[in-house]
PDB file of C-alpha atoms in Angstrom:
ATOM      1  CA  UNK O   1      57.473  49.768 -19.243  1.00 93.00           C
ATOM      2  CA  UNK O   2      58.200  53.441 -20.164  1.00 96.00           C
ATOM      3  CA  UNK O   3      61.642  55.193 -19.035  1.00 98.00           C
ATOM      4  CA  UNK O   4      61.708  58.466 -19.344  1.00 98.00           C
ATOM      5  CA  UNK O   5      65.216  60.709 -19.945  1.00 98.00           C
ATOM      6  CA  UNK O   6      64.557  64.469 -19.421  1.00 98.00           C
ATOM      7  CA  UNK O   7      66.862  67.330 -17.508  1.00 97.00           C
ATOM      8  CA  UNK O   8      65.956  71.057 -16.479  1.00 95.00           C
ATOM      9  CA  UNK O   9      69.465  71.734 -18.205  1.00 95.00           C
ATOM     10  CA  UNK O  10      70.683  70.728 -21.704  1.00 94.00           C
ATOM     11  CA  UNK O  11      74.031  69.497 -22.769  1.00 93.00           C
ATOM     12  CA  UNK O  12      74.086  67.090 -19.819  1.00 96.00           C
ATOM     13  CA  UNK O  13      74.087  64.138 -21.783  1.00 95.00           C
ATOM     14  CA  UNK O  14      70.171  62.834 -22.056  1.00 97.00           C
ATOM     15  CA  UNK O  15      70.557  61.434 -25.540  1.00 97.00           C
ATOM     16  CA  UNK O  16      73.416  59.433 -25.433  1.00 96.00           C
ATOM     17  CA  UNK O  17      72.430  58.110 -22.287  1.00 97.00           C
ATOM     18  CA  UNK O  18      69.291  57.026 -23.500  1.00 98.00           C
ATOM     19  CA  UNK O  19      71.061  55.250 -26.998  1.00 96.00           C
ATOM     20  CA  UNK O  20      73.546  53.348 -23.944  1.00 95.00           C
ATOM     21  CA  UNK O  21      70.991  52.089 -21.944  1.00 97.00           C
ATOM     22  CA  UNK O  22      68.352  51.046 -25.057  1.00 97.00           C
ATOM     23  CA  UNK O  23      71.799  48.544 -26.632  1.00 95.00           C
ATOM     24  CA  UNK O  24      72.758  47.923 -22.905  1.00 95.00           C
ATOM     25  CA  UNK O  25      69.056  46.643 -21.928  1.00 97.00           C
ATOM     26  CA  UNK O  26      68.737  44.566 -25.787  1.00 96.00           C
ATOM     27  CA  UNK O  27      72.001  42.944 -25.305  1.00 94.00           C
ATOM     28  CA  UNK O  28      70.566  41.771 -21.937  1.00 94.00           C
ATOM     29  CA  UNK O  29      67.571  40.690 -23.962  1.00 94.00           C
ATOM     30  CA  UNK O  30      65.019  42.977 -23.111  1.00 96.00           C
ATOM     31  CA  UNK O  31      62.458  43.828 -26.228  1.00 96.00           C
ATOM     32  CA  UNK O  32      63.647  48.005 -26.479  1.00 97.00           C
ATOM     33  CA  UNK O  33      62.369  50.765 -28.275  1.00 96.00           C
ATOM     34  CA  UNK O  34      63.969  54.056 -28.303  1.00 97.00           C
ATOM     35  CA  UNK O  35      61.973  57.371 -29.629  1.00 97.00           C
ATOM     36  CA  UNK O  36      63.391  60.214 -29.967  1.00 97.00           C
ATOM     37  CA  UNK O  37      61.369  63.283 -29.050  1.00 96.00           C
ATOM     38  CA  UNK O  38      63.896  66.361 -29.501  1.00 96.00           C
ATOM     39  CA  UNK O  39      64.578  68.833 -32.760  1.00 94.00           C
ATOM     40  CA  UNK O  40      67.683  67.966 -33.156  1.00 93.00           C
ATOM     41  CA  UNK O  41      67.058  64.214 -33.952  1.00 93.00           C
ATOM     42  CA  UNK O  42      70.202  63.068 -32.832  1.00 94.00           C
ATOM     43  CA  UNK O  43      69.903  60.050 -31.032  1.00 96.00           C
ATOM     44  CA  UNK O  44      70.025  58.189 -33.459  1.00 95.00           C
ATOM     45  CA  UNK O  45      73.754  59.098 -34.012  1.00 94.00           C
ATOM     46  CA  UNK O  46      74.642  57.041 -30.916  1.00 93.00           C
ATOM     47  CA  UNK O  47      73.433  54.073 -33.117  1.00 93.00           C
ATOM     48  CA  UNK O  48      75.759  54.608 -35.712  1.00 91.00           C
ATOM     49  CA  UNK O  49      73.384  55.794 -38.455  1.00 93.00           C
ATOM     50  CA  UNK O  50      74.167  59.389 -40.269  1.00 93.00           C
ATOM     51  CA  UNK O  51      72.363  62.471 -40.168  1.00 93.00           C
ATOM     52  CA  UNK O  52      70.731  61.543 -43.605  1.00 93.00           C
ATOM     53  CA  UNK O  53      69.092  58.862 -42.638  1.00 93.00           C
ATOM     54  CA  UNK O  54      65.833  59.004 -41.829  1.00 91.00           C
ATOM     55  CA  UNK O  55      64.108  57.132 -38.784  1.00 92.00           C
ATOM     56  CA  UNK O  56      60.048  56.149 -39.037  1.00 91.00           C
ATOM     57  CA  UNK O  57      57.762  58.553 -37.170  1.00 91.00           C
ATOM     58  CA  UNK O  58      55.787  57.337 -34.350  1.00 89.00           C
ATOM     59  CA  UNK O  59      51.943  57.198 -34.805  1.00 83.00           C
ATOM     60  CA  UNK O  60      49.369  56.229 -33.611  1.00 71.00           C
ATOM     61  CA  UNK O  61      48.991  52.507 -35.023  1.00 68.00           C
ATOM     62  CA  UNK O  62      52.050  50.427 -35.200  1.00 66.00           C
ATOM     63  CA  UNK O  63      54.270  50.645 -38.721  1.00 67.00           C
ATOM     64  CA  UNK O  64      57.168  49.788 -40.023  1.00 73.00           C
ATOM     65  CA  UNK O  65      60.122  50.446 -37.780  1.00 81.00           C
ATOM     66  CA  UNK O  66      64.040  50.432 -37.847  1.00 88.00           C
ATOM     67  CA  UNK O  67      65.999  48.385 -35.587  1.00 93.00           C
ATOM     68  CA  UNK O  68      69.726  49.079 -34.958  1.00 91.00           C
ATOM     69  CA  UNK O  69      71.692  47.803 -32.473  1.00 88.00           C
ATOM     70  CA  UNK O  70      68.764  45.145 -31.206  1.00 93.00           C
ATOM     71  CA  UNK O  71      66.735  48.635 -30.348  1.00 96.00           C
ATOM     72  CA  UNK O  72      63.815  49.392 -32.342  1.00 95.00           C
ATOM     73  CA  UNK O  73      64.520  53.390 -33.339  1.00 96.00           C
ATOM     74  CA  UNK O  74      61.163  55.909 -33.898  1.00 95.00           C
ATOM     75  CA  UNK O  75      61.182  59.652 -34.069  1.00 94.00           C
ATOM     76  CA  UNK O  76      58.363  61.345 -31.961  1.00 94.00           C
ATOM     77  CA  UNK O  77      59.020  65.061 -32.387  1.00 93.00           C
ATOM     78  CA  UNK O  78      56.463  65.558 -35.382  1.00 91.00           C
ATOM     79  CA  UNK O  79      53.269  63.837 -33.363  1.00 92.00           C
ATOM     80  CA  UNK O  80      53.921  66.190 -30.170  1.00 91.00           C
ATOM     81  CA  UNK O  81      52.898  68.893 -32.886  1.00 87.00           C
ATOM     82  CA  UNK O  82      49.480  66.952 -33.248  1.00 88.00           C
ATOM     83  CA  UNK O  83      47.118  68.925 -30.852  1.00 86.00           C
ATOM     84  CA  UNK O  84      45.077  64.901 -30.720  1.00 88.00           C
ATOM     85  CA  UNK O  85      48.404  63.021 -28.966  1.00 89.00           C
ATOM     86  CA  UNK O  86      48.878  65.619 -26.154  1.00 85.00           C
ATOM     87  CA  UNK O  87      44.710  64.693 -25.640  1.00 87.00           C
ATOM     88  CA  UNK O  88      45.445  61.360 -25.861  1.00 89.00           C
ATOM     89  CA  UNK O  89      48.384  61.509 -23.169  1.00 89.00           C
ATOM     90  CA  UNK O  90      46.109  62.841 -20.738  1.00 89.00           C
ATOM     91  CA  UNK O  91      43.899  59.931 -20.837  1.00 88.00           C
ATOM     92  CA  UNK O  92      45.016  56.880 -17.485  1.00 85.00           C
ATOM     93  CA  UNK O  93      45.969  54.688 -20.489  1.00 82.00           C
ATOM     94  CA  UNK O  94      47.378  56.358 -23.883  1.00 80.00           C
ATOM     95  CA  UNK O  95      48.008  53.164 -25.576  1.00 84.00           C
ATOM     96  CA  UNK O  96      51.055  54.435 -27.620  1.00 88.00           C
ATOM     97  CA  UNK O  97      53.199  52.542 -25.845  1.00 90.00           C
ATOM     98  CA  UNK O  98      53.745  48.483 -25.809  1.00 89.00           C
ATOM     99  CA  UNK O  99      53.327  47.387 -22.711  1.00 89.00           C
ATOM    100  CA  UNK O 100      55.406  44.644 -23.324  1.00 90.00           C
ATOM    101  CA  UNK O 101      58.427  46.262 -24.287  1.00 94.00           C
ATOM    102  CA  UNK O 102      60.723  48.722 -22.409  1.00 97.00           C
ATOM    103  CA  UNK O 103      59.912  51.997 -24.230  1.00 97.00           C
ATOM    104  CA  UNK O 104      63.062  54.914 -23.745  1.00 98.00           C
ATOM    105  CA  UNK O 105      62.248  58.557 -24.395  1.00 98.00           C
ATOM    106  CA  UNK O 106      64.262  61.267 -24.851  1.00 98.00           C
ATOM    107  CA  UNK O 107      62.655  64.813 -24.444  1.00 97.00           C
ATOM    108  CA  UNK O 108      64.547  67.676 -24.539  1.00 96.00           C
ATOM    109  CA  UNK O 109      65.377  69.817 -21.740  1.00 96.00           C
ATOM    110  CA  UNK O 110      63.038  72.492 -22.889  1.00 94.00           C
ATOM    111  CA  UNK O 111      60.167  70.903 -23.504  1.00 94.00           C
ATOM    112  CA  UNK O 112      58.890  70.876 -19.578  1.00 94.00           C
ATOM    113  CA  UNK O 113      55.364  70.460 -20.608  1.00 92.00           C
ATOM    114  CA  UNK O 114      55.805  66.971 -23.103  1.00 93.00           C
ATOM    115  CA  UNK O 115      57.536  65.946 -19.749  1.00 95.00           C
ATOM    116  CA  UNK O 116      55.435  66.675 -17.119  1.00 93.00           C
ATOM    117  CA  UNK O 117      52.470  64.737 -19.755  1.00 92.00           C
ATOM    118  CA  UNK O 118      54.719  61.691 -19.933  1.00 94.00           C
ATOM    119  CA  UNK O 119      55.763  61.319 -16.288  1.00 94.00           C
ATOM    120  CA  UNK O 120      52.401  60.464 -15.728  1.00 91.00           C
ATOM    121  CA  UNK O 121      52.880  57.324 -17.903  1.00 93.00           C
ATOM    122  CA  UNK O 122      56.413  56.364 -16.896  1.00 95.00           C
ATOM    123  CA  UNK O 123      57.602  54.105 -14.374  1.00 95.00           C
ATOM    124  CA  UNK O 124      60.999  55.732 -14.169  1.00 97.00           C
ATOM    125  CA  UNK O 125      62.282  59.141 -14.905  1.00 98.00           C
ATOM    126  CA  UNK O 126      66.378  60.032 -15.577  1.00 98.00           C
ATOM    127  CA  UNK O 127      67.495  62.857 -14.803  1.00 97.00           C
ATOM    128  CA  UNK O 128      70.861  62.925 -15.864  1.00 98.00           C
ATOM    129  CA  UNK O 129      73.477  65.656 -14.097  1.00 97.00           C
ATOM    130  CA  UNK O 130      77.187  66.975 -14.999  1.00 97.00           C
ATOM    131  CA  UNK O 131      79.390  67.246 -12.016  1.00 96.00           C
ATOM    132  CA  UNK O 132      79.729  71.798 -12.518  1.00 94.00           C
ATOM    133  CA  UNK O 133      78.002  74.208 -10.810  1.00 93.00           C
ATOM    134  CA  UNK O 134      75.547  75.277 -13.698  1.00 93.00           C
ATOM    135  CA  UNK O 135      73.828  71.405 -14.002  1.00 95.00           C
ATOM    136  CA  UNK O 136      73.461  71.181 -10.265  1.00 94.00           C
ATOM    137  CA  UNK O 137      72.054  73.971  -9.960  1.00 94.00           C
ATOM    138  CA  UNK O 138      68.972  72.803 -11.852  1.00 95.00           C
ATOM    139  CA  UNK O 139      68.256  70.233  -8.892  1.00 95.00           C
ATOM    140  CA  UNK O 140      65.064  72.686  -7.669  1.00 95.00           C
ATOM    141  CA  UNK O 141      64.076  72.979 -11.354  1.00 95.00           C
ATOM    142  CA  UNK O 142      63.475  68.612 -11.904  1.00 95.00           C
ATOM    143  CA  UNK O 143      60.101  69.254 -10.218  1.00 93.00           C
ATOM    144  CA  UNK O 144      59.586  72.817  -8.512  1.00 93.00           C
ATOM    145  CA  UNK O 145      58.396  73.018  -5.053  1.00 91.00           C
ATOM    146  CA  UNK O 146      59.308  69.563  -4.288  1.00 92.00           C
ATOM    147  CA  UNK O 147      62.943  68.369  -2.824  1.00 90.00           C
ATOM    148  CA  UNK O 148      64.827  65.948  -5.231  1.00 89.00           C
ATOM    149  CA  UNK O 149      64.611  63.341  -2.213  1.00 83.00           C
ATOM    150  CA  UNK O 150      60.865  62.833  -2.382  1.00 88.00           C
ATOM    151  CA  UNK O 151      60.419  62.632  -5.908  1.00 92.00           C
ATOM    152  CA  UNK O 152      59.464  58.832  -6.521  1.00 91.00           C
ATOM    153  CA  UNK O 153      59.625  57.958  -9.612  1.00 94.00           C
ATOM    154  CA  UNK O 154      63.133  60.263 -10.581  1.00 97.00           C
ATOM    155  CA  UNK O 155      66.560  59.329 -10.575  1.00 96.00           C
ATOM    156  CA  UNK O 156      69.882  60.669 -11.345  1.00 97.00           C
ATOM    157  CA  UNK O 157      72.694  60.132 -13.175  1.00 98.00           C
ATOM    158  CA  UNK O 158      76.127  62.098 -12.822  1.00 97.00           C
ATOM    159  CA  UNK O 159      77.376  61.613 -16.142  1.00 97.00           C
ATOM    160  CA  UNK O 160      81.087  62.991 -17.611  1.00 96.00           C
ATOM    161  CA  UNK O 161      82.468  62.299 -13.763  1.00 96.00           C
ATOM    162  CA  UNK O 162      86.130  63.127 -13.810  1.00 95.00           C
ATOM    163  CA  UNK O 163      87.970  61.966 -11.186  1.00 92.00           C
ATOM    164  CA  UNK O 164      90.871  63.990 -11.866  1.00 94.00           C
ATOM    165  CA  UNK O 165      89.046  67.381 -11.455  1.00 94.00           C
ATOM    166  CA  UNK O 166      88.556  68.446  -7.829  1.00 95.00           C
ATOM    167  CA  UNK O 167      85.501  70.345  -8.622  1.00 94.00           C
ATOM    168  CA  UNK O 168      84.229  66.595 -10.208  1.00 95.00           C
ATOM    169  CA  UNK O 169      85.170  64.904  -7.303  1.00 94.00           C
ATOM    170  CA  UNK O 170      83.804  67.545  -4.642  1.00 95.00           C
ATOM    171  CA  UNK O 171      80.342  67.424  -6.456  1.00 95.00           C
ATOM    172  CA  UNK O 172      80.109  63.382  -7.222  1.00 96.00           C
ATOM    173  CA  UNK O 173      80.555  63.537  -3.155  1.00 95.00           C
ATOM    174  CA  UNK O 174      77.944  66.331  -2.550  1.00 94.00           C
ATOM    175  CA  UNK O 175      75.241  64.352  -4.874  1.00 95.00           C
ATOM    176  CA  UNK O 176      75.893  60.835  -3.766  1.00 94.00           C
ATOM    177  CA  UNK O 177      75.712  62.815  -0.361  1.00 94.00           C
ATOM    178  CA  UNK O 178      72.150  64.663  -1.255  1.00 93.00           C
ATOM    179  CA  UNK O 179      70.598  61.683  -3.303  1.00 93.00           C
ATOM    180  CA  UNK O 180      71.485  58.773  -1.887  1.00 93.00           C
ATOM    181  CA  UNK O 181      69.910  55.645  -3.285  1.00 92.00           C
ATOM    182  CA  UNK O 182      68.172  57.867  -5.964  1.00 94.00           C
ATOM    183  CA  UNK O 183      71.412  58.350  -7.663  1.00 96.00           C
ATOM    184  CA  UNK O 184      71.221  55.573  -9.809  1.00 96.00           C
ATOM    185  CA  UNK O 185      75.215  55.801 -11.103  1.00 96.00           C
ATOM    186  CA  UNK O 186      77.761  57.873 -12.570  1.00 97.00           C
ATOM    187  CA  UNK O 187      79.455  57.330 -16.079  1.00 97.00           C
ATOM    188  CA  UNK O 188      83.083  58.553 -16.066  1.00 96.00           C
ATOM    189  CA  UNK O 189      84.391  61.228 -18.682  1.00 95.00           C
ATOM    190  CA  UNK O 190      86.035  59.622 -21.485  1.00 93.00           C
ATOM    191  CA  UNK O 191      86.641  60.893 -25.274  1.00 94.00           C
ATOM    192  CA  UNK O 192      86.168  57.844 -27.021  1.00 91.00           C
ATOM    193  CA  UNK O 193      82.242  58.970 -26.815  1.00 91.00           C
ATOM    194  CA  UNK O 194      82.706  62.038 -28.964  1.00 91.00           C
ATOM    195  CA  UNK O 195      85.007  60.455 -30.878  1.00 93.00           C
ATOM    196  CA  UNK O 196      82.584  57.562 -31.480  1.00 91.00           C
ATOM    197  CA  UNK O 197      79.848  60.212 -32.366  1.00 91.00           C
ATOM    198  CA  UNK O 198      82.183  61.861 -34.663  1.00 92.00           C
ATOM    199  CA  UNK O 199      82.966  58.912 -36.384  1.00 91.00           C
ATOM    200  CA  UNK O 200      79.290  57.909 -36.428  1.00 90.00           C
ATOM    201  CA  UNK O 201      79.774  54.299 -35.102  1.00 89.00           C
ATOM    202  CA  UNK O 202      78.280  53.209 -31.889  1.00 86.00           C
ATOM    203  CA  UNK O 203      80.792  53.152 -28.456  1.00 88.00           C
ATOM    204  CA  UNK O 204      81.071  48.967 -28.154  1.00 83.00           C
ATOM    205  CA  UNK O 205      82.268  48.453 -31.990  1.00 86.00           C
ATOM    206  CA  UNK O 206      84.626  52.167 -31.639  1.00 89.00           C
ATOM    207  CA  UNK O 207      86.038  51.483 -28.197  1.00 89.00           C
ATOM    208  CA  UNK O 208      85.014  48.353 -27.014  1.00 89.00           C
ATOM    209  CA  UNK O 209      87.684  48.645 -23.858  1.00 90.00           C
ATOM    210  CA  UNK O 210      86.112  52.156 -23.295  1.00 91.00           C
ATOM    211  CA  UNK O 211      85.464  52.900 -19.059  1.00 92.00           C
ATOM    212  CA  UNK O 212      82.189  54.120 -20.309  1.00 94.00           C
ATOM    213  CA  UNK O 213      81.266  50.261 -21.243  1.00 93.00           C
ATOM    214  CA  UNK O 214      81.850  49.146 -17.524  1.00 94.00           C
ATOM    215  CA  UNK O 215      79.836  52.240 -16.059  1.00 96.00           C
ATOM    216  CA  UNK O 216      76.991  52.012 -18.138  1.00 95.00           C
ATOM    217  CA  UNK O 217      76.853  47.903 -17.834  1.00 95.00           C
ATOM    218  CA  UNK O 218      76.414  49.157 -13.960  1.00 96.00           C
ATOM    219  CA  UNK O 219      73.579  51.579 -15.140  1.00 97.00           C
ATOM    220  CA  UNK O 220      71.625  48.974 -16.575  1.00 97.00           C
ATOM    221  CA  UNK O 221      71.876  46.919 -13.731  1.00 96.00           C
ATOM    222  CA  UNK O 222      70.550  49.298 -11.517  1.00 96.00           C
ATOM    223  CA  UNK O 223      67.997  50.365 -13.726  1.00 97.00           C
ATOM    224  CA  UNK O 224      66.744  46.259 -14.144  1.00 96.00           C
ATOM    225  CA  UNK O 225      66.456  46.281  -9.999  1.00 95.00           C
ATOM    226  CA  UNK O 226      64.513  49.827 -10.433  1.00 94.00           C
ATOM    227  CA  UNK O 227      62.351  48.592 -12.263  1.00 94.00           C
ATOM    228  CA  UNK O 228      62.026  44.556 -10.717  1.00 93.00           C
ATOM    229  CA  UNK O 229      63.482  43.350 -14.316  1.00 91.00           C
ATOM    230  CA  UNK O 230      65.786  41.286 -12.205  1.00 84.00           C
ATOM    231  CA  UNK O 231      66.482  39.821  -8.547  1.00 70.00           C
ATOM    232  CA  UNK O 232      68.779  41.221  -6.444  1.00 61.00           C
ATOM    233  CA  UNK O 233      70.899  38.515  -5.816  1.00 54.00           C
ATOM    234  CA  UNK O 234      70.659  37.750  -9.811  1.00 56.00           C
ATOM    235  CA  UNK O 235      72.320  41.240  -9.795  1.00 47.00           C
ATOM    236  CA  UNK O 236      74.318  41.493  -6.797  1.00 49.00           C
ATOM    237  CA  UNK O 237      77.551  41.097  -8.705  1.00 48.00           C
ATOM    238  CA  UNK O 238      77.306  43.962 -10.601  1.00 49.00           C
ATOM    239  CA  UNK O 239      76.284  46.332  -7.717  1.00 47.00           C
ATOM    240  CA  UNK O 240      77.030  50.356  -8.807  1.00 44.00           C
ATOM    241  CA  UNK O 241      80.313  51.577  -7.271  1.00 49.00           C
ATOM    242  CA  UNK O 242      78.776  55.360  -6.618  1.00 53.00           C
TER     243      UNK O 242
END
C-alpha cells in the first residue's frame, strides 16, 4: 500500500507529516516504511536521528535498512537521478514497493513530475495545506484543470491550524467547507514540534502531552478507514473532529 505526501507549495509541512503518520501507523502495528525523496533529506530528523547520519538508499533489490521508531527509514532522492527507475515507474507494476507493507513517500513540492509518476502507483495521495492565503492558493495547482473535489485518490490536511488566529479559523471553515470528506484532518499549531526538531528527538518522547499527539492519532485513524486498514465501527471512537 503506497501513500503518497506531496504539495504544489513548500513549507506546508509534508515531511513531518509523513515521519507522524509512519510511528503513528507502526505503533498501531502496521509493517511501515518511510523513503524520503527530497534534497534536503530531512525526514529523517522527525525520527530523532542527526543530520550526520546517514540513511540506506533505496534500490532496486532489497538491502539492508534502518529502522527507527518501528518505521523502516530509506532515502530515494539519488535513484530518481537513475534515468532506468523513472522507466521502471511507468511500467502497471514497478515492483519497488512491498506490497505488503504500507510504503510513505515524501516528494518535494517541486518535483511535480516524480509525483505525477508515483500517483499512478499510490492508493492515497496527501496533500497537506497551511491555513494563509499563499498555501490555499495552490488548491488549482494539486492537479491543474481538475477541481480539488473530483480528485479521487487526494486528500488534505490543514496542518499548523491555530485557533486563536481569525484568519486560521476563517480558512479551516472555508476548506472543511470546499473539501468536505476529502479533508482528511487538521493538526493544530503547537511549538513543541520545532522544538522537538531542534532538539533532534522525536514529538512522543519530547512532548508526549503535546495537542499534536491527539490530532495526528485522529489522522491515522482516518487514514486506516481510507485505506480499509480498519472497520468503521473498529474506528468509530476516534472519529476526526474537523
Amino acid at each position: 500500500m503506497l501513500i503518497l505526501f506531496h504539495s504544489p507549495k513548500g513549507g506546508v509541512g509534508s515531511t513531518f507529516l509523513t515521519a507522524q503518520l509512519a510511528m503513528h501507523l507502526a505503533e498501531r502495528g502496521h509493517q511501515v516504511t518511510a523513503i524520503d525523496f527530497t534534497y534536503q533529506d530531512s525526514l529523517k530528523l522527525h525520527f530523532g536521528m542527526l543530520p550526520s547520519q546517514t540513511v540506506a538508499g533505496m534500490t532496486y533489490a532489497p538491502g539492508d535498512t534502518m529502522v527507527v521508531g518501528g518505521v523502516e527509514l530509506l532515502n530515494g532522492h539519488a535513484i530518481t537521478e537513475d534515468r532506468r527507475f523513472l522507466d521502471v515507474l511507468e511500467q502497471d507494476d514497478p515492483g519497488l514497493f512491498d506490497p505488503h507493507r504500507i510504503t510513505l513517500l515524501d516528494i518535494a513540492s517541486g518535483s511535480r513530475a516524480l509525483k505525477t509518476r508515483l500517483l499512478s502507483h499510490c492508493d492515497l495521495h496527501i496533500c497537506p495545506l497551511l491555513p494563509f492565503a499563499g498555501s490555499l492558493a495552490t488548491l488549482p495547482l494539486v492537479e491543474p484543470g481538475t477541481p480539488v473535489a473530483q480528485l479521487e485518490k487526494t486528500a488534505f490536511v490543514l496542518n499548523q491550524l491555530d485557533d486563536t488566529r481569525r484568519l486560521s479559523r476563517h480558512s479551516h471553515s472555508f476548506i472543511r467547507e470546499l473539501l468536505g470528506d476529502s479533508l482528511l484532518g487538521t493538526v493544530r499549531r503547537d511549538e513543541a514540534v520545532n522544538e522537538a526538531l531542534a532538539m533532534f528527538e522525536p514529538i512522543p518522547k519530547f512532548a508526549p502531552s503535546s495537542v499534536v499527539r491527539i490530532d495526528l492519532d485522529r489522522l491515522t485513524h482516518a487514514v486506516e478507514r481510507r485505506l480499509g486498514l480498519v472497520a468503521d465501527e473498529d474506528a468509530g471512537a476516534a472519529s476526526l473532529q474537523i
